[in-house]
Tab-separated table of C-alpha atoms in Angstrom:
chain	number	residue	atom	x	y	z
A	1	UNK	CA	39.724	24.390	-1.553
A	2	UNK	CA	42.488	26.919	-2.162
A	3	UNK	CA	44.508	28.642	0.528
A	4	UNK	CA	43.858	32.055	2.033
A	5	UNK	CA	47.266	33.241	0.834
A	6	UNK	CA	46.680	32.104	-2.759
A	7	UNK	CA	43.305	33.857	-2.938
A	8	UNK	CA	44.736	37.021	-1.426
A	9	UNK	CA	47.472	37.011	-4.081
A	10	UNK	CA	44.884	36.500	-6.827
A	11	UNK	CA	42.770	39.431	-5.620
A	12	UNK	CA	45.833	41.672	-5.308
A	13	UNK	CA	46.971	40.822	-8.845
A	14	UNK	CA	43.443	41.392	-10.142
A	15	UNK	CA	43.399	44.981	-8.892
A	16	UNK	CA	46.918	45.823	-10.085
A	17	UNK	CA	48.094	49.391	-9.436
A	18	UNK	CA	45.999	52.521	-9.805
A	19	UNK	CA	47.215	54.940	-12.489
A	20	UNK	CA	49.284	57.931	-11.415
A	21	UNK	CA	47.625	61.289	-11.921
A	22	UNK	CA	48.383	64.895	-10.889
A	23	UNK	CA	46.005	66.310	-8.292
A	24	UNK	CA	45.807	69.630	-6.472
A	25	UNK	CA	47.391	69.497	-3.013
A	26	UNK	CA	44.099	69.583	-1.043
A	27	UNK	CA	42.918	66.526	-2.995
A	28	UNK	CA	46.042	64.504	-2.170
A	29	UNK	CA	45.439	63.962	1.544
A	30	UNK	CA	45.773	60.272	2.404
A	31	UNK	CA	46.969	59.314	-1.088
A	32	UNK	CA	50.349	57.874	-2.033
A	33	UNK	CA	52.976	59.841	-3.923
A	34	UNK	CA	53.723	58.191	-7.289
A	35	UNK	CA	57.064	59.863	-8.025
A	36	UNK	CA	59.874	61.647	-6.203
A	37	UNK	CA	59.417	65.363	-5.608
A	38	UNK	CA	62.451	67.643	-5.915
A	39	UNK	CA	62.512	70.984	-4.180
A	40	UNK	CA	62.141	73.963	-6.511
A	41	UNK	CA	63.535	76.244	-3.808
A	42	UNK	CA	65.674	75.830	-0.727
A	43	UNK	CA	64.080	75.938	2.715
A	44	UNK	CA	64.660	78.465	4.077
A	45	UNK	CA	65.095	80.191	0.699
A	46	UNK	CA	67.304	82.877	2.321
A	47	UNK	CA	69.102	83.507	5.601
A	48	UNK	CA	66.523	84.866	8.048
A	49	UNK	CA	65.953	85.731	11.672
A	50	UNK	CA	64.606	83.136	14.064
A	51	UNK	CA	63.538	85.770	16.581
A	52	UNK	CA	62.127	89.253	16.924
A	53	UNK	CA	65.069	91.432	17.849
A	54	UNK	CA	68.035	93.232	16.296
A	55	UNK	CA	70.384	92.181	13.506
A	56	UNK	CA	73.937	93.051	14.479
A	57	UNK	CA	77.577	92.252	13.965
A	58	UNK	CA	78.510	90.024	16.900
A	59	UNK	CA	81.858	91.782	17.342
A	60	UNK	CA	80.103	95.125	17.836
A	61	UNK	CA	78.391	93.912	21.022
A	62	UNK	CA	81.106	91.574	22.337
A	63	UNK	CA	81.461	93.669	25.506
A	64	UNK	CA	77.737	93.990	26.242
A	65	UNK	CA	76.456	93.005	29.681
A	66	UNK	CA	73.536	93.983	31.937
A	67	UNK	CA	75.852	96.275	33.882
A	68	UNK	CA	77.468	97.774	30.764
A	69	UNK	CA	75.053	97.630	27.811
A	70	UNK	CA	76.232	98.544	24.338
A	71	UNK	CA	74.189	101.262	22.628
A	72	UNK	CA	73.840	101.250	18.826
A	73	UNK	CA	71.859	103.406	16.401
A	74	UNK	CA	68.936	101.591	14.743
A	75	UNK	CA	69.465	102.225	11.039
A	76	UNK	CA	66.467	100.344	9.581
A	77	UNK	CA	63.407	98.225	10.270
A	78	UNK	CA	63.194	94.824	8.551
A	79	UNK	CA	59.739	93.241	8.810
A	80	UNK	CA	59.020	89.788	7.366
A	81	UNK	CA	58.398	90.107	3.647
A	82	UNK	CA	60.681	93.089	3.026
A	83	UNK	CA	62.638	92.538	-0.211
A	84	UNK	CA	64.758	95.730	-0.359
A	85	UNK	CA	66.922	94.942	2.649
A	86	UNK	CA	69.695	97.532	3.246
A	87	UNK	CA	73.208	96.520	4.252
A	88	UNK	CA	74.106	96.669	7.921
A	89	UNK	CA	77.013	99.073	8.486
A	90	UNK	CA	79.525	98.459	11.275
A	91	UNK	CA	78.498	99.930	14.606
A	92	UNK	CA	74.762	99.904	13.789
A	93	UNK	CA	71.750	97.607	14.301
A	94	UNK	CA	68.652	96.816	12.272
A	95	UNK	CA	65.418	96.053	14.095
A	96	UNK	CA	64.302	92.709	12.613
A	97	UNK	CA	61.234	90.456	12.889
A	98	UNK	CA	60.984	86.667	12.881
A	99	UNK	CA	61.295	85.318	9.347
A	100	UNK	CA	62.666	88.547	7.909
A	101	UNK	CA	65.778	88.288	5.690
A	102	UNK	CA	69.126	88.905	7.325
A	103	UNK	CA	70.715	92.131	6.032
A	104	UNK	CA	74.096	91.809	4.299
A	105	UNK	CA	76.797	92.585	6.854
A	106	UNK	CA	74.877	91.183	9.846
A	107	UNK	CA	75.962	87.875	11.345
A	108	UNK	CA	73.754	87.485	14.403
A	109	UNK	CA	70.434	88.395	16.039
A	110	UNK	CA	69.875	89.640	19.574
A	111	UNK	CA	66.437	88.870	21.011
A	112	UNK	CA	64.381	91.928	21.846
A	113	UNK	CA	64.177	90.626	25.432
A	114	UNK	CA	67.932	91.240	25.770
A	115	UNK	CA	67.518	94.940	24.865
A	116	UNK	CA	65.521	98.000	25.826
A	117	UNK	CA	63.465	97.677	22.613
A	118	UNK	CA	64.560	101.045	21.254
A	119	UNK	CA	63.478	102.165	17.785
A	120	UNK	CA	66.024	104.891	17.096
A	121	UNK	CA	68.807	103.714	19.390
A	122	UNK	CA	68.925	100.378	21.165
A	123	UNK	CA	70.728	99.389	24.361
A	124	UNK	CA	71.882	95.758	24.126
A	125	UNK	CA	72.507	94.005	27.448
A	126	UNK	CA	74.023	90.719	26.264
A	127	UNK	CA	76.793	89.602	23.911
A	128	UNK	CA	75.960	86.844	21.423
A	129	UNK	CA	78.012	84.520	19.229
A	130	UNK	CA	78.023	84.585	15.435
A	131	UNK	CA	74.927	82.906	13.932
A	132	UNK	CA	72.845	83.443	17.048
A	133	UNK	CA	69.166	82.956	16.110
A	134	UNK	CA	69.965	82.869	12.386
A	135	UNK	CA	68.270	80.362	10.071
A	136	UNK	CA	70.479	79.652	7.091
A	137	UNK	CA	69.417	79.051	3.487
A	138	UNK	CA	68.876	75.335	2.771
A	139	UNK	CA	69.079	74.400	6.439
A	140	UNK	CA	65.913	72.298	6.056
A	141	UNK	CA	65.843	71.428	2.335
A	142	UNK	CA	68.348	72.222	-0.423
A	143	UNK	CA	67.023	73.259	-3.826
A	144	UNK	CA	67.117	70.391	-6.326
A	145	UNK	CA	67.236	67.617	-3.722
A	146	UNK	CA	64.454	65.081	-3.130
A	147	UNK	CA	61.998	66.560	-0.654
A	148	UNK	CA	59.443	63.716	-0.766
A	149	UNK	CA	60.042	60.182	-2.013
A	150	UNK	CA	57.689	58.059	-4.102
A	151	UNK	CA	55.576	55.809	-1.910
A	152	UNK	CA	55.088	58.444	0.784
A	153	UNK	CA	51.574	58.576	2.248
A	154	UNK	CA	50.598	62.231	2.058
A	155	UNK	CA	49.347	63.754	5.282
A	156	UNK	CA	49.273	67.350	6.492
A	157	UNK	CA	53.030	67.641	7.068
A	158	UNK	CA	53.948	66.233	3.644
A	159	UNK	CA	51.433	68.466	1.864
A	160	UNK	CA	52.733	71.456	3.802
A	161	UNK	CA	56.269	70.670	2.659
A	162	UNK	CA	55.123	70.323	-0.953
A	163	UNK	CA	53.517	73.752	-0.771
A	164	UNK	CA	56.599	75.214	0.904
A	165	UNK	CA	58.872	74.101	-1.957
A	166	UNK	CA	56.587	75.754	-4.490
A	167	UNK	CA	54.188	73.036	-5.670
A	168	UNK	CA	50.446	73.253	-6.126
A	169	UNK	CA	49.991	69.687	-7.460
A	170	UNK	CA	51.455	66.250	-6.831
A	171	UNK	CA	51.405	63.081	-8.923
A	172	UNK	CA	49.679	60.417	-6.865
A	173	UNK	CA	48.077	57.018	-7.230
A	174	UNK	CA	44.460	58.069	-7.590
A	175	UNK	CA	41.709	56.605	-5.389
A	176	UNK	CA	40.038	53.500	-6.785
A	177	UNK	CA	36.352	53.772	-7.652
A	178	UNK	CA	34.541	50.809	-6.120
A	179	UNK	CA	30.960	49.697	-6.669
A	180	UNK	CA	29.570	47.808	-3.661
A	181	UNK	CA	26.455	45.699	-4.207
A	182	UNK	CA	24.540	43.603	-1.684
A	183	UNK	CA	22.267	40.868	-2.996
A	184	UNK	CA	19.389	38.836	-1.640
A	185	UNK	CA	15.609	38.965	-1.997
A	186	UNK	CA	15.344	38.711	1.790
A	187	UNK	CA	17.043	42.097	2.261
A	188	UNK	CA	15.077	45.190	3.237
A	189	UNK	CA	16.470	48.704	3.620
A	190	UNK	CA	15.763	50.326	6.985
A	191	UNK	CA	13.487	51.830	8.154
A	192	UNK	CA	10.962	49.943	6.032
A	193	UNK	CA	8.986	47.437	8.147
A	194	UNK	CA	10.110	43.805	8.072
A	195	UNK	CA	7.854	40.949	7.135
A	196	UNK	CA	8.422	37.426	8.391
A	197	UNK	CA	11.433	35.980	6.534
A	198	UNK	CA	13.070	39.317	5.793
A	199	UNK	CA	16.152	40.970	7.337
A	200	UNK	CA	17.580	44.453	7.268
A	201	UNK	CA	20.436	44.981	4.814
A	202	UNK	CA	23.747	45.826	6.524
A	203	UNK	CA	26.572	44.435	4.385
A	204	UNK	CA	26.737	47.384	1.996
A	205	UNK	CA	26.967	49.834	4.899
A	206	UNK	CA	29.848	47.899	6.473
A	207	UNK	CA	31.705	47.347	3.215
A	208	UNK	CA	31.317	50.895	1.974
A	209	UNK	CA	32.581	52.300	5.274
A	210	UNK	CA	35.533	49.905	5.413
A	211	UNK	CA	36.485	50.556	1.793
A	212	UNK	CA	36.250	54.339	2.160
A	213	UNK	CA	38.640	54.067	5.107
A	214	UNK	CA	41.322	52.824	2.683
A	215	UNK	CA	40.955	56.026	0.659
A	216	UNK	CA	38.863	54.557	-2.149
A	217	UNK	CA	35.657	56.091	-3.514
A	218	UNK	CA	32.477	54.041	-3.206
A	219	UNK	CA	29.144	53.773	-5.006
A	220	UNK	CA	26.586	51.616	-3.177
A	221	UNK	CA	23.826	49.482	-4.667
A	222	UNK	CA	21.692	47.991	-1.906
A	223	UNK	CA	19.457	44.959	-1.718
A	224	UNK	CA	19.527	43.624	-5.286
A	225	UNK	CA	16.919	40.864	-5.606
A	226	UNK	CA	17.801	37.304	-6.596
A	227	UNK	CA	17.050	37.717	-10.282
A	228	UNK	CA	19.840	37.514	-12.858
A	229	UNK	CA	18.293	39.971	-15.306
A	230	UNK	CA	17.569	42.436	-12.538
A	231	UNK	CA	21.106	42.056	-11.170
A	232	UNK	CA	22.650	42.813	-14.542
A	233	UNK	CA	20.279	45.688	-15.262
A	234	UNK	CA	21.010	47.371	-11.927
A	235	UNK	CA	24.776	46.776	-11.748
A	236	UNK	CA	26.054	47.120	-15.323
A	237	UNK	CA	25.348	50.882	-15.668
A	238	UNK	CA	27.382	51.512	-12.504
A	239	UNK	CA	30.520	49.968	-14.002
A	240	UNK	CA	31.229	52.593	-16.665
A	241	UNK	CA	34.038	54.258	-14.703
A	242	UNK	CA	34.501	51.709	-11.914
A	243	UNK	CA	37.816	50.101	-10.976
A	244	UNK	CA	36.234	47.295	-8.963
A	245	UNK	CA	32.898	45.638	-8.244
A	246	UNK	CA	32.475	44.047	-4.818
A	247	UNK	CA	29.371	41.951	-4.160
A	248	UNK	CA	28.087	40.260	-1.029
A	249	UNK	CA	25.829	37.213	-1.070
A	250	UNK	CA	24.719	34.937	-3.869
A	251	UNK	CA	27.923	32.888	-4.177
A	252	UNK	CA	27.261	29.723	-2.196
A	253	UNK	CA	25.720	26.402	-3.240
A	254	UNK	CA	22.018	27.206	-2.915
A	255	UNK	CA	19.333	27.336	-5.586
A	256	UNK	CA	19.117	31.147	-5.724
A	257	UNK	CA	22.737	32.295	-5.991
A	258	UNK	CA	22.251	35.343	-8.201
A	259	UNK	CA	25.874	36.487	-8.322
A	260	UNK	CA	27.128	33.068	-9.257
A	261	UNK	CA	24.364	32.621	-11.844
A	262	UNK	CA	24.974	36.038	-13.402
A	263	UNK	CA	28.775	35.993	-13.442
A	264	UNK	CA	29.762	32.367	-14.051
A	265	UNK	CA	32.103	32.432	-17.029
A	266	UNK	CA	33.479	35.807	-16.018
A	267	UNK	CA	34.262	35.108	-12.378
A	268	UNK	CA	35.961	32.049	-10.914
A	269	UNK	CA	34.062	30.869	-7.834
A	270	UNK	CA	36.093	28.930	-5.314
A	271	UNK	CA	36.051	27.542	-1.824
A	272	UNK	CA	38.738	29.096	0.376
A	273	UNK	CA	40.263	27.098	3.242
A	274	UNK	CA	39.064	29.508	5.934
A	275	UNK	CA	36.361	29.991	8.530
A	276	UNK	CA	34.288	32.074	8.184
A	277	UNK	CA	34.158	33.228	4.567
A	278	UNK	CA	34.710	30.049	2.548
A	279	UNK	CA	32.773	30.855	-0.665
A	280	UNK	CA	34.614	33.539	-2.657
A	281	UNK	CA	35.068	34.577	-6.263
A	282	UNK	CA	37.229	36.829	-8.408
A	283	UNK	CA	37.483	37.729	-12.074
A	284	UNK	CA	36.441	40.376	-14.591
A	285	UNK	CA	33.013	41.363	-15.841
A	286	UNK	CA	32.917	43.642	-18.876
A	287	UNK	CA	36.592	44.317	-18.217
A	288	UNK	CA	36.012	45.451	-14.622
A	289	UNK	CA	37.664	43.496	-11.774
A	290	UNK	CA	35.114	41.712	-9.596
A	291	UNK	CA	35.492	40.305	-6.089
A	292	UNK	CA	32.528	38.370	-4.740
A	293	UNK	CA	32.051	37.786	-1.022
A	294	UNK	CA	29.678	35.547	0.925
A	295	UNK	CA	26.560	37.010	2.482
A	296	UNK	CA	26.866	36.528	6.220
A	297	UNK	CA	28.017	39.789	7.828
A	298	UNK	CA	30.983	38.408	9.782
A	299	UNK	CA	32.171	36.584	6.660
A	300	UNK	CA	32.022	39.912	4.835
A	301	UNK	CA	34.131	41.713	7.424
A	302	UNK	CA	36.674	38.899	7.725
A	303	UNK	CA	36.909	38.694	3.925
A	304	UNK	CA	37.519	42.433	3.760
A	305	UNK	CA	40.397	42.116	6.225
A	306	UNK	CA	41.882	39.017	4.595
A	307	UNK	CA	41.579	39.989	0.926
A	308	UNK	CA	40.089	43.374	0.050
A	309	UNK	CA	41.854	45.728	2.436
A	310	UNK	CA	45.405	44.657	1.523
A	311	UNK	CA	44.565	44.535	-2.199
A	312	UNK	CA	42.969	47.986	-2.213
A	313	UNK	CA	45.839	49.554	-0.291
A	314	UNK	CA	48.403	47.885	-2.542
A	315	UNK	CA	46.573	49.067	-5.664
A	316	UNK	CA	46.658	52.654	-4.396
A	317	UNK	CA	50.413	52.554	-3.860
A	318	UNK	CA	50.670	51.685	-0.174
A	319	UNK	CA	53.446	49.377	0.967
A	320	UNK	CA	52.330	48.868	4.560
A	321	UNK	CA	49.161	46.937	3.746
A	322	UNK	CA	49.124	44.405	6.591
A	323	UNK	CA	47.517	44.815	9.973
A	324	UNK	CA	49.953	44.707	12.874
A	325	UNK	CA	50.377	41.108	14.032
A	326	UNK	CA	51.359	40.196	17.592
A	327	UNK	CA	51.494	37.103	19.769
A	328	UNK	CA	49.200	36.840	22.766
A	329	UNK	CA	48.255	34.298	25.424
A	330	UNK	CA	44.737	32.891	25.287
A	331	UNK	CA	42.608	33.397	28.361
A	332	UNK	CA	40.364	30.478	27.368
A	333	UNK	CA	40.723	27.413	25.157
A	334	UNK	CA	39.599	27.410	21.521
A	335	UNK	CA	38.951	24.860	18.788
A	336	UNK	CA	39.260	25.202	15.010
A	337	UNK	CA	38.406	22.962	12.027
A	338	UNK	CA	41.532	21.263	10.707
A	339	UNK	CA	42.405	22.233	7.158
A	340	UNK	CA	40.980	25.758	7.477
A	341	UNK	CA	42.434	29.006	8.767
A	342	UNK	CA	40.090	30.295	11.415
A	343	UNK	CA	39.583	33.997	12.081
A	344	UNK	CA	37.880	34.631	15.417
A	345	UNK	CA	36.830	37.954	16.819
A	346	UNK	CA	38.818	38.735	19.941
A	347	UNK	CA	39.755	41.370	22.493
A	348	UNK	CA	43.461	42.000	23.031
A	349	UNK	CA	45.033	43.772	26.004
A	350	UNK	CA	48.612	44.395	27.064
A	351	UNK	CA	49.412	46.030	30.357
A	352	UNK	CA	52.578	47.930	31.139
A	353	UNK	CA	55.482	45.622	31.853
A	354	UNK	CA	54.001	42.643	30.005
A	355	UNK	CA	56.139	41.071	27.316
A	356	UNK	CA	53.154	39.302	25.774
A	357	UNK	CA	49.568	40.507	25.784
A	358	UNK	CA	46.477	38.451	26.481
A	359	UNK	CA	43.522	37.781	24.218
A	360	UNK	CA	40.132	36.159	24.483
A	361	UNK	CA	37.466	35.404	21.881
A	362	UNK	CA	34.348	37.497	21.559
A	363	UNK	CA	31.367	35.419	20.533
A	364	UNK	CA	31.436	32.019	18.876
A	365	UNK	CA	32.692	31.109	15.402
A	366	UNK	CA	29.305	31.676	13.749
A	367	UNK	CA	29.394	33.994	10.732
A	368	UNK	CA	26.087	35.626	11.710
A	369	UNK	CA	27.236	36.931	15.119
A	370	UNK	CA	27.773	40.556	14.160
A	371	UNK	CA	27.317	42.053	17.628
A	372	UNK	CA	30.412	40.184	18.827
A	373	UNK	CA	32.460	41.983	16.166
A	374	UNK	CA	31.516	45.336	17.675
A	375	UNK	CA	33.129	44.186	20.932
A	376	UNK	CA	36.349	43.056	19.240
A	377	UNK	CA	39.605	44.917	18.609
A	378	UNK	CA	41.452	42.084	16.888
A	379	UNK	CA	41.182	38.846	14.964
A	380	UNK	CA	42.604	35.697	16.519
A	381	UNK	CA	44.151	33.615	13.728
A	382	UNK	CA	44.384	29.843	14.121
A	383	UNK	CA	46.316	28.183	11.266
A	384	UNK	CA	45.107	25.324	9.104
A	385	UNK	CA	47.045	22.633	10.997
A	386	UNK	CA	45.727	23.593	14.442
A	387	UNK	CA	42.583	21.912	15.775
A	388	UNK	CA	42.663	23.216	19.321
A	389	UNK	CA	44.563	25.662	21.510
A	390	UNK	CA	44.621	25.432	25.280
A	391	UNK	CA	44.212	28.283	27.736
A	392	UNK	CA	47.586	29.985	28.260
A	393	UNK	CA	49.011	29.055	24.878
A	394	UNK	CA	50.147	31.791	22.520
A	395	UNK	CA	48.309	32.595	19.268
A	396	UNK	CA	48.677	35.050	16.398
A	397	UNK	CA	46.553	38.185	16.674
A	398	UNK	CA	45.785	40.795	14.001
A	399	UNK	CA	45.134	44.168	15.624
A	400	UNK	CA	42.181	46.010	14.094
């Protein structure tokens, strides 16, 4: 058997890093920036008003008060978007709107609430300091400086900033294209009726959903029968533009292991020192990276968390690829097979004021107990050298 860490490293190396490609801003949501972005303009690109009000010279209204307002002629209106902004002459005011450029000669803005709102002449009831309610050029971003750094995960704020500095595209690590295939002659797609000995196929649904959540694109091939020729005929055409093939089932030690039979020589099949999810494989088929998972549903989900999720995120440029890990006290004792890292479904809670949270298992260790996973919010991780843990002892917990 090889270790969990060694297999995770092998899968991560197999996927490598997705190529960088320019994409339109709306297509970049959730992706990772591949190179630094420098601002083509300053933000703000010009001095502008932060309020609706009047652009003035602060010294002209230094004596203003509610009892003795200062009255000035309104020489011009400056709405947002005006480009032919006239100079402000001493002893005058310009009515100005939020975001409108400050007129040359003005050094402050009085809010309309501090005036009578006049359009030809305005009575100002409050003195203001220089730079009152003025946004200065480059206050947020200076032209030519780095606005977004490579490795940034692009969400709404980052894409808004890119648009604000004049970009319509960004160079990002593109989403991987993943083919997900479930195998087994016993599998039936719902809602077709089951016959004795058959089960409904669920692995492809789980895997496809989990993989899409990383930002990758997914093509699903469900319920491939245990026939090597059929497997190859169904899967090979899907690999033309794929970055990864992920299979579930057909990799153990039985007589009808279609994935192992079809891909031996291309994929290395190994036993990983873990429970559940021991039988795994990785390699290349027709030049396409392949990761093969066992068939039991809990093994599939644990394998995704242990190997696929971090490798996919890393390949698409993410640096924070690990689930948050915490320590928690067990609320009941647990056992684990020595020599294997056990991943158990659990439920973690931490109340206010607690230094350490508490955690308890959900369901037994069986790899077929899928319902217990729906009740879990974490994985309890017991290391290879631990055979038992008593109630009240602390354990490692991966928060899902």
